[in-house]
Amino acid sequence: MNEKKGEQNSHPVNEWWVDATQQLEAISAHNLQRSLWPSGMAVGNRIQRGGRVLWNFSSNNYLDLATHPTVVTRAREALERYGAGAGGSRLITGSLDLHETLEARLATFKGTEAALVFSSGYLANLGVIGALSWRADGSRVPIFFDRLAHASIVDAVMLSRAPWRTFPHNDVEALERHLKRVVGNSVARQKPSAVVVTEGVFSMDGDVAPITELQEICERWGALLVVDDAHGTGVVGPNGAGVVQWLGLSGAPNLVQVATLSKAFGTQGGFVAGPSKLREFLVNRARAFIFDTALAPPCVGAALGALEVLEQEPERVATLRELSALLRRLLWMQGFSIPESPAAIVPLVVGDAARTLELAAALEAQDYLVVGIRPPTVPPGTSRLRITLMCSHPREAVEGLVQAIATNLAPQLSRLKGE
């Protein structure tokens, strides 16, 4: 009797979690398992990990604005005036004058007619790509995107349910062949003809897309170019306005910019910048905007503070650029093959995931945090150490990092030196 009662009350092992365990074991067997490492301090050029304080060469807080007094003050002022949350979507009760102030400032910063703020850069990509994938007659616009594009772009394309194709990384000739094959003579009959999506600065390789050539091809074929400049905004160009403005293409009518507030700006959120008609269209068609709670007021205030700092302290961008050039030059001097770029991202491609983790651990033992990046973040066989710089890194820390790589890790990284 008791046994039966116990059997009735027992909970069988859920098959879902058995399957999940098997998947986790497979992930671990391939050295691809992830773990969380909470830090007990604000994320600046130093970070706490495993009870130790390390030089942080893995943050996207490029301009070290997350704890800047002006940024924190503007966030606090917004918190005190508007509260912790917006309380609704922008189309219900969540739209604040603070949002519109930020959007006007971002449009000026990017050199565009208008901008629209989203709760994250990820959602900005989902919103703009999803909205632009439809024509007025209900048909779908074909989408072409760079093979190394960020996961948020890939997810946005998949969710759009539009026909799509990738093109080889930064291969403008291959893109034009795809456009010619798919669009062909339909340009005159069916417009817009296509959407082309790329990154301004690629997040894992640190290289810059050939935006000028891409824009010319899109113009020739009646396509719209969407540039996700998350890692160029705040970094590239004299005032940090990003790759598109750096190349003088901000006013191009067939070009849309997506960017983030979560990296160089040191806060949270994303935005889209372009023609004023684009903003109006997204307000009415971007599901990731329409059905999402508005960006929290403290984040909006912090972003306004970051723009204020950029105006008052342009040397932050200049210093970051100098450190980026220094890091590359020192690695070149050691014989490492590093691509030239104005970005603050420097990859050391190792290949094997287990080896990458070993090298990251060796650097950590030398007090340098350079996180190993593995699939699915990067393609199989291209695991890497991804070094990211902050404008507040002392020159001595950069020199010390290179010395740690060269002295202690060169034998293990010989393939990076072409040996």
Coordinates of C-alpha atoms in Angstrom, one line a residue:
M1 CA 0.0 0.0 0.0
N2 CA 2.7 2.4 1.0
E3 CA 4.8 1.4 -2.0
K4 CA 1.9 2.0 -4.3
K5 CA 1.3 5.4 -2.8
G6 CA 5.0 6.2 -3.1
E7 CA 5.0 5.2 -6.7
Q8 CA 2.0 7.3 -7.5
N9 CA 3.6 10.4 -5.9
S10 CA 7.0 9.9 -7.4
H11 CA 8.0 12.1 -10.3
P12 CA 9.4 10.3 -13.4
V13 CA 12.5 11.8 -14.9
N14 CA 11.4 14.2 -17.6
E15 CA 12.7 13.1 -21.0
W16 CA 13.3 16.6 -22.0
W17 CA 16.0 17.0 -19.3
V18 CA 17.5 13.7 -20.1
D19 CA 17.9 14.8 -23.7
A20 CA 19.3 18.2 -22.5
T21 CA 21.9 16.4 -20.4
Q22 CA 23.0 14.4 -23.4
Q23 CA 23.3 17.5 -25.5
L24 CA 25.3 19.2 -22.7
E25 CA 27.6 16.2 -22.5
A26 CA 28.2 16.4 -26.3
I27 CA 28.9 20.1 -26.1
S28 CA 31.4 19.5 -23.3
A29 CA 33.1 16.7 -25.2
H30 CA 33.9 19.1 -28.0
N31 CA 35.2 21.8 -25.5
L32 CA 32.3 24.1 -26.4
Q33 CA 30.5 24.3 -23.0
R34 CA 29.8 27.8 -21.6
S35 CA 29.7 28.9 -18.0
L36 CA 28.9 32.2 -16.3
W37 CA 31.6 34.0 -14.4
P38 CA 30.0 36.8 -12.3
S39 CA 32.3 39.7 -11.5
G40 CA 32.1 41.5 -8.2
M41 CA 33.1 44.9 -9.7
A42 CA 32.0 47.3 -12.4
V43 CA 33.3 46.3 -15.8
G44 CA 36.1 48.7 -16.7
N45 CA 39.7 48.0 -17.9
R46 CA 40.0 45.8 -14.8
I47 CA 37.7 42.9 -14.0
Q48 CA 37.3 40.5 -11.2
R49 CA 37.4 36.8 -12.1
G50 CA 37.9 33.8 -9.8
G51 CA 38.8 36.1 -6.9
R52 CA 41.5 37.9 -8.9
V53 CA 41.6 41.2 -10.6
L54 CA 42.8 41.0 -14.2
W55 CA 43.4 43.4 -17.1
N56 CA 40.2 43.2 -19.1
F57 CA 40.9 42.7 -22.8
S58 CA 37.5 41.2 -23.6
S59 CA 34.9 43.9 -23.0
N60 CA 33.0 45.9 -25.6
N61 CA 33.0 48.9 -23.3
Y62 CA 35.4 50.5 -25.8
L63 CA 35.3 54.1 -24.5
D64 CA 35.1 53.0 -20.8
L65 CA 31.9 55.0 -20.5
A66 CA 29.8 52.6 -18.4
T67 CA 31.1 54.2 -15.1
H68 CA 31.9 57.7 -16.4
P69 CA 30.5 60.3 -14.0
T70 CA 28.5 62.1 -16.6
V71 CA 26.9 58.9 -17.9
V72 CA 26.1 57.7 -14.4
T73 CA 24.7 61.2 -13.5
R74 CA 22.4 61.3 -16.5
A75 CA 21.2 57.8 -15.8
R76 CA 20.4 58.8 -12.2
E77 CA 18.6 61.9 -13.3
A78 CA 16.4 60.0 -15.7
L79 CA 15.8 57.4 -13.0
E80 CA 14.6 60.0 -10.5
R81 CA 12.4 61.8 -13.0
Y82 CA 10.9 59.0 -15.1
G83 CA 11.4 55.9 -12.9
A84 CA 13.1 52.6 -13.4
G85 CA 11.0 51.4 -16.4
A86 CA 9.0 52.9 -19.2
G87 CA 5.8 51.0 -18.2
G88 CA 4.7 50.1 -21.7
S89 CA 5.5 49.9 -25.3
R90 CA 6.2 53.2 -27.2
L91 CA 2.9 53.0 -29.0
I92 CA 0.9 52.6 -25.7
T93 CA 2.2 54.7 -22.8
G94 CA 6.0 54.1 -22.9
S95 CA 7.1 56.8 -25.3
L96 CA 8.8 59.6 -23.3
D97 CA 10.1 62.9 -24.5
L98 CA 13.5 61.6 -23.3
H99 CA 13.3 58.9 -26.1
E100 CA 12.7 61.5 -28.7
T101 CA 15.5 63.7 -27.4
L102 CA 17.9 60.8 -27.7
E103 CA 16.7 59.9 -31.2
A104 CA 17.2 63.4 -32.4
R105 CA 20.7 63.4 -30.9
L106 CA 21.5 60.1 -32.5
A107 CA 20.4 61.2 -35.9
T108 CA 22.7 64.2 -35.7
F109 CA 25.5 62.0 -34.5
K110 CA 25.0 59.6 -37.4
G111 CA 24.4 62.3 -40.0
T112 CA 20.9 61.0 -40.9
E113 CA 17.4 62.5 -41.0
A114 CA 16.1 60.4 -38.2
A115 CA 16.7 57.6 -35.7
L116 CA 14.5 55.1 -33.7
V117 CA 15.6 53.5 -30.4
F118 CA 15.0 49.8 -29.7
S119 CA 15.6 47.9 -26.4
S120 CA 18.7 46.2 -27.8
G121 CA 20.8 46.1 -30.9
Y122 CA 19.6 42.5 -31.4
L123 CA 16.0 43.7 -31.5
A124 CA 16.9 46.5 -33.8
N125 CA 18.2 44.0 -36.3
L126 CA 15.1 41.9 -35.9
G127 CA 12.9 44.9 -36.3
V128 CA 14.4 46.5 -39.3
I129 CA 15.1 43.3 -41.3
G130 CA 11.7 41.9 -40.6
A131 CA 10.0 45.1 -41.6
L132 CA 12.0 45.6 -44.8
S133 CA 11.4 42.1 -46.0
W134 CA 7.9 42.9 -47.2
R135 CA 6.7 44.8 -50.2
A136 CA 3.4 46.8 -50.3
D137 CA 1.8 44.1 -52.4
G138 CA 2.5 41.4 -49.8
S139 CA 5.3 39.7 -51.7
R140 CA 8.7 39.1 -50.0
V141 CA 11.9 40.9 -50.7
P142 CA 14.9 38.6 -51.2
I143 CA 17.7 39.1 -48.6
F144 CA 21.4 38.7 -49.1
F145 CA 23.8 38.8 -46.2
D146 CA 27.5 38.3 -45.5
R147 CA 28.3 34.8 -44.4
L148 CA 30.1 36.0 -41.3
A149 CA 27.2 38.3 -40.2
H150 CA 26.3 38.4 -36.5
A151 CA 23.7 35.9 -35.1
S152 CA 21.1 38.7 -34.7
I153 CA 21.2 39.3 -38.4
V154 CA 21.0 35.6 -39.2
D155 CA 18.0 35.2 -36.8
A156 CA 16.3 38.3 -38.2
V157 CA 16.6 36.9 -41.7
M158 CA 15.3 33.4 -40.7
L159 CA 12.4 34.9 -38.8
S160 CA 11.5 37.2 -41.8
R161 CA 10.6 34.1 -43.8
A162 CA 11.9 35.9 -46.9
P163 CA 14.0 34.1 -49.5
W164 CA 17.6 34.5 -48.7
R165 CA 21.2 33.7 -49.7
T166 CA 24.6 34.4 -48.1
F167 CA 27.5 35.7 -50.0
P168 CA 31.2 35.0 -49.2
H169 CA 32.7 37.3 -46.6
N170 CA 33.2 40.8 -48.0
D171 CA 33.0 39.4 -51.6
V172 CA 31.3 42.2 -53.6
E173 CA 31.6 40.4 -56.9
A174 CA 29.9 37.4 -55.5
L175 CA 27.1 39.6 -54.2
E176 CA 26.6 41.2 -57.6
R177 CA 26.4 37.8 -59.2
H178 CA 23.7 36.8 -56.8
L179 CA 21.8 40.0 -57.4
K180 CA 22.0 39.6 -61.1
R181 CA 20.8 35.9 -60.9
V182 CA 18.0 36.5 -58.5
V183 CA 16.8 40.0 -59.3
G184 CA 17.7 40.0 -63.0
N185 CA 15.4 42.0 -65.2
S186 CA 12.7 42.1 -62.4
V187 CA 14.1 45.4 -61.1
A188 CA 11.9 47.4 -63.5
R189 CA 8.8 45.3 -62.5
Q190 CA 9.2 44.7 -58.8
K191 CA 10.7 47.2 -56.4
P192 CA 12.3 47.3 -53.9
S193 CA 14.4 44.5 -55.5
A194 CA 16.4 43.2 -52.5
V195 CA 17.9 43.8 -49.1
V196 CA 21.6 43.4 -48.5
V197 CA 22.8 43.1 -44.9
T198 CA 26.4 43.4 -43.6
E199 CA 28.3 44.6 -40.5
G200 CA 30.3 47.8 -40.5
V201 CA 33.0 46.2 -38.3
F202 CA 32.8 42.5 -38.0
S203 CA 32.5 41.5 -34.4
M204 CA 34.8 38.5 -34.4
D205 CA 37.3 39.5 -37.1
G206 CA 37.6 43.2 -36.5
D207 CA 37.7 43.9 -40.3
V208 CA 35.7 46.6 -42.0
A209 CA 33.2 45.8 -44.7
P210 CA 33.6 47.4 -48.2
I211 CA 30.6 49.6 -47.6
T212 CA 31.3 52.0 -50.5
E213 CA 31.4 49.1 -53.1
L214 CA 28.4 47.5 -51.5
Q215 CA 26.4 50.7 -51.6
E216 CA 27.2 51.2 -55.3
I217 CA 26.2 47.7 -56.1
C218 CA 22.9 48.1 -54.2
E219 CA 22.2 51.3 -56.0
R220 CA 22.8 49.7 -59.3
W221 CA 20.4 46.9 -58.6
G222 CA 17.7 48.8 -56.8
A223 CA 18.6 47.1 -53.5
L224 CA 18.6 48.5 -49.9
L225 CA 21.8 48.2 -47.9
V226 CA 21.5 47.6 -44.1
V227 CA 24.8 48.1 -42.2
D228 CA 25.0 46.9 -38.6
D229 CA 27.7 49.1 -37.2
A230 CA 27.6 48.0 -33.6
H231 CA 31.3 47.7 -33.3
G232 CA 32.1 50.8 -35.4
T233 CA 29.9 53.2 -33.5
G234 CA 31.9 55.1 -31.0
V235 CA 35.1 53.7 -32.4
V236 CA 35.6 54.4 -36.1
G237 CA 35.9 57.9 -37.6
P238 CA 37.2 61.2 -36.1
N239 CA 34.3 61.6 -33.8
G240 CA 33.4 57.9 -33.5
A241 CA 30.2 58.2 -35.6
G242 CA 31.0 54.9 -37.3
V243 CA 32.0 53.3 -40.6
V244 CA 29.2 54.8 -42.7
Q245 CA 29.9 58.4 -41.8
W246 CA 33.7 57.8 -41.9
L247 CA 33.2 56.8 -45.6
G248 CA 30.9 59.8 -46.3
L249 CA 27.8 57.7 -47.0
S250 CA 25.5 58.8 -44.1
G251 CA 23.0 60.5 -46.4
A252 CA 22.7 57.7 -49.0
P253 CA 19.0 57.2 -49.5
N254 CA 19.4 53.4 -50.0
L255 CA 21.4 52.9 -46.8
V256 CA 20.1 52.0 -43.3
Q257 CA 22.4 52.0 -40.2
V258 CA 21.8 49.8 -37.2
A259 CA 23.9 50.4 -34.1
T260 CA 24.0 49.7 -30.4
L261 CA 24.1 51.7 -27.2
S262 CA 25.5 48.6 -25.4
K263 CA 29.1 48.8 -26.4
A264 CA 31.1 52.0 -26.9
F265 CA 28.2 54.0 -25.3
G266 CA 28.5 51.9 -22.1
T267 CA 24.8 51.5 -21.5
Q268 CA 22.0 49.4 -23.0
G269 CA 19.8 49.5 -26.1
G270 CA 20.0 49.8 -29.9
F271 CA 18.9 52.1 -32.7
V272 CA 18.3 52.4 -36.4
A273 CA 19.3 55.6 -38.3
G274 CA 18.3 56.7 -41.8
P275 CA 15.7 58.6 -43.7
S276 CA 12.8 60.0 -41.8
K277 CA 10.4 57.8 -43.8
L278 CA 12.3 54.8 -42.5
R279 CA 11.5 55.8 -38.9
E280 CA 7.8 56.3 -39.7
F281 CA 7.8 52.9 -41.4
L282 CA 9.4 51.1 -38.6
V283 CA 7.1 52.6 -36.0
N284 CA 4.3 51.0 -38.0
R285 CA 5.9 47.8 -39.2
A286 CA 8.7 46.6 -36.9
R287 CA 7.3 44.0 -34.6
A288 CA 10.4 44.1 -32.4
F289 CA 9.5 47.8 -31.7
I290 CA 5.7 47.7 -31.7
F291 CA 5.4 44.8 -29.2
D292 CA 8.3 45.5 -26.9
T293 CA 8.4 47.6 -23.8
A294 CA 10.3 50.9 -24.4
L295 CA 13.9 51.2 -23.4
A296 CA 14.2 52.0 -19.7
P297 CA 14.7 55.7 -18.8
P298 CA 18.0 55.2 -17.0
C299 CA 19.4 53.6 -20.1
V300 CA 18.2 56.5 -22.3
G301 CA 19.7 59.0 -19.9
A302 CA 23.0 57.2 -19.9
A303 CA 23.1 57.2 -23.7
L304 CA 22.5 60.9 -23.7
G305 CA 25.3 61.2 -21.2
A306 CA 27.6 59.1 -23.5
L307 CA 26.9 61.5 -26.4
E308 CA 27.7 64.4 -24.2
V309 CA 31.0 62.8 -23.2
L310 CA 31.9 62.1 -26.8
E311 CA 31.4 65.8 -27.6
Q312 CA 33.4 67.0 -24.6
E313 CA 36.2 64.3 -24.7
P314 CA 36.9 63.4 -28.3
E315 CA 40.4 62.3 -27.2
R316 CA 38.8 59.0 -26.0
V317 CA 38.2 58.0 -29.6
A318 CA 41.6 59.2 -30.6
T319 CA 43.3 57.3 -27.7
L320 CA 41.4 54.1 -28.6
R321 CA 42.6 54.4 -32.2
E322 CA 46.2 54.9 -31.0
L323 CA 46.1 51.9 -28.8
S324 CA 44.6 49.8 -31.6
A325 CA 47.4 50.8 -33.9
L326 CA 50.0 50.1 -31.1
L327 CA 48.6 46.6 -30.4
R328 CA 48.7 45.7 -34.0
R329 CA 52.2 47.1 -34.5
L330 CA 53.6 45.2 -31.5
L331 CA 52.0 41.9 -32.7
W332 CA 53.3 42.5 -36.2
M333 CA 56.8 43.0 -34.7
Q334 CA 56.5 39.6 -33.0
G335 CA 55.6 38.0 -36.4
F336 CA 51.9 37.5 -35.9
S337 CA 49.6 37.9 -38.9
I338 CA 47.1 40.5 -37.8
P339 CA 44.7 42.3 -40.3
E340 CA 45.0 46.1 -40.4
S341 CA 41.8 47.8 -39.2
P342 CA 40.6 51.0 -37.5
A343 CA 38.6 48.8 -35.1
A344 CA 39.3 48.0 -31.5
I345 CA 39.0 44.2 -32.1
V346 CA 42.1 42.1 -32.8
P347 CA 41.6 38.3 -33.4
L348 CA 44.3 35.6 -32.9
V349 CA 42.8 32.7 -34.7
V350 CA 44.0 29.4 -33.2
G351 CA 41.6 26.9 -34.8
D352 CA 41.1 24.2 -32.2
A353 CA 38.7 24.9 -29.4
A354 CA 40.5 23.0 -26.7
R355 CA 43.8 24.7 -27.6
T356 CA 42.1 28.1 -27.5
L357 CA 40.9 27.5 -24.0
E358 CA 44.3 26.5 -22.9
L359 CA 45.8 29.6 -24.3
A360 CA 43.2 31.8 -22.7
A361 CA 43.9 30.1 -19.3
A362 CA 47.6 30.7 -19.8
L363 CA 47.0 34.4 -20.4
E364 CA 44.7 34.6 -17.4
A365 CA 47.5 33.1 -15.3
Q366 CA 49.6 36.1 -16.4
D367 CA 46.7 38.5 -15.3
Y368 CA 45.2 39.1 -18.7
L369 CA 41.6 38.3 -19.5
V370 CA 41.3 37.4 -23.2
V371 CA 38.3 35.1 -23.6
G372 CA 38.5 32.3 -26.0
I373 CA 35.8 32.4 -28.7
R374 CA 34.5 29.1 -30.0
P375 CA 31.7 27.8 -32.3
P376 CA 28.9 28.5 -32.8
T377 CA 30.0 32.1 -32.3
V378 CA 32.6 31.5 -35.0
P379 CA 32.7 28.9 -37.7
P380 CA 34.1 25.4 -36.8
G381 CA 37.9 25.3 -37.0
T382 CA 38.3 29.1 -36.3
S383 CA 38.3 29.3 -32.5
R384 CA 40.3 32.3 -31.4
L385 CA 41.5 34.6 -28.8
R386 CA 39.6 37.9 -29.4
I387 CA 41.4 40.9 -28.0
T388 CA 39.3 44.0 -27.5
L389 CA 40.7 47.4 -26.4
M390 CA 39.4 50.2 -24.2
C391 CA 40.6 53.7 -24.4
S392 CA 41.6 53.6 -20.7
H393 CA 44.0 50.7 -21.1
P394 CA 47.5 52.0 -20.1
R395 CA 50.1 51.6 -22.8
E396 CA 52.0 49.4 -20.3
A397 CA 49.1 46.9 -20.1
V398 CA 49.0 46.6 -23.9
E399 CA 52.7 46.0 -24.1
G400 CA 52.5 43.5 -21.2
L401 CA 49.8 41.6 -23.0
V402 CA 51.8 41.3 -26.2
Q403 CA 54.8 40.2 -24.2
A404 CA 52.8 37.5 -22.5
I405 CA 51.6 36.3 -25.8
A406 CA 55.1 36.4 -27.4
T407 CA 57.2 35.1 -24.5
N408 CA 54.9 32.5 -23.0
L409 CA 52.6 31.4 -25.8
A410 CA 54.6 31.7 -29.1
P411 CA 55.4 28.0 -29.2
Q412 CA 51.8 27.1 -28.9
L413 CA 50.7 29.8 -31.3
S414 CA 53.3 29.1 -34.0
R415 CA 50.7 28.6 -36.7
L416 CA 49.6 32.2 -36.2
K417 CA 53.1 33.2 -37.2
G418 CA 53.0 31.2 -40.3
E419 CA 55.6 28.6 -39.1

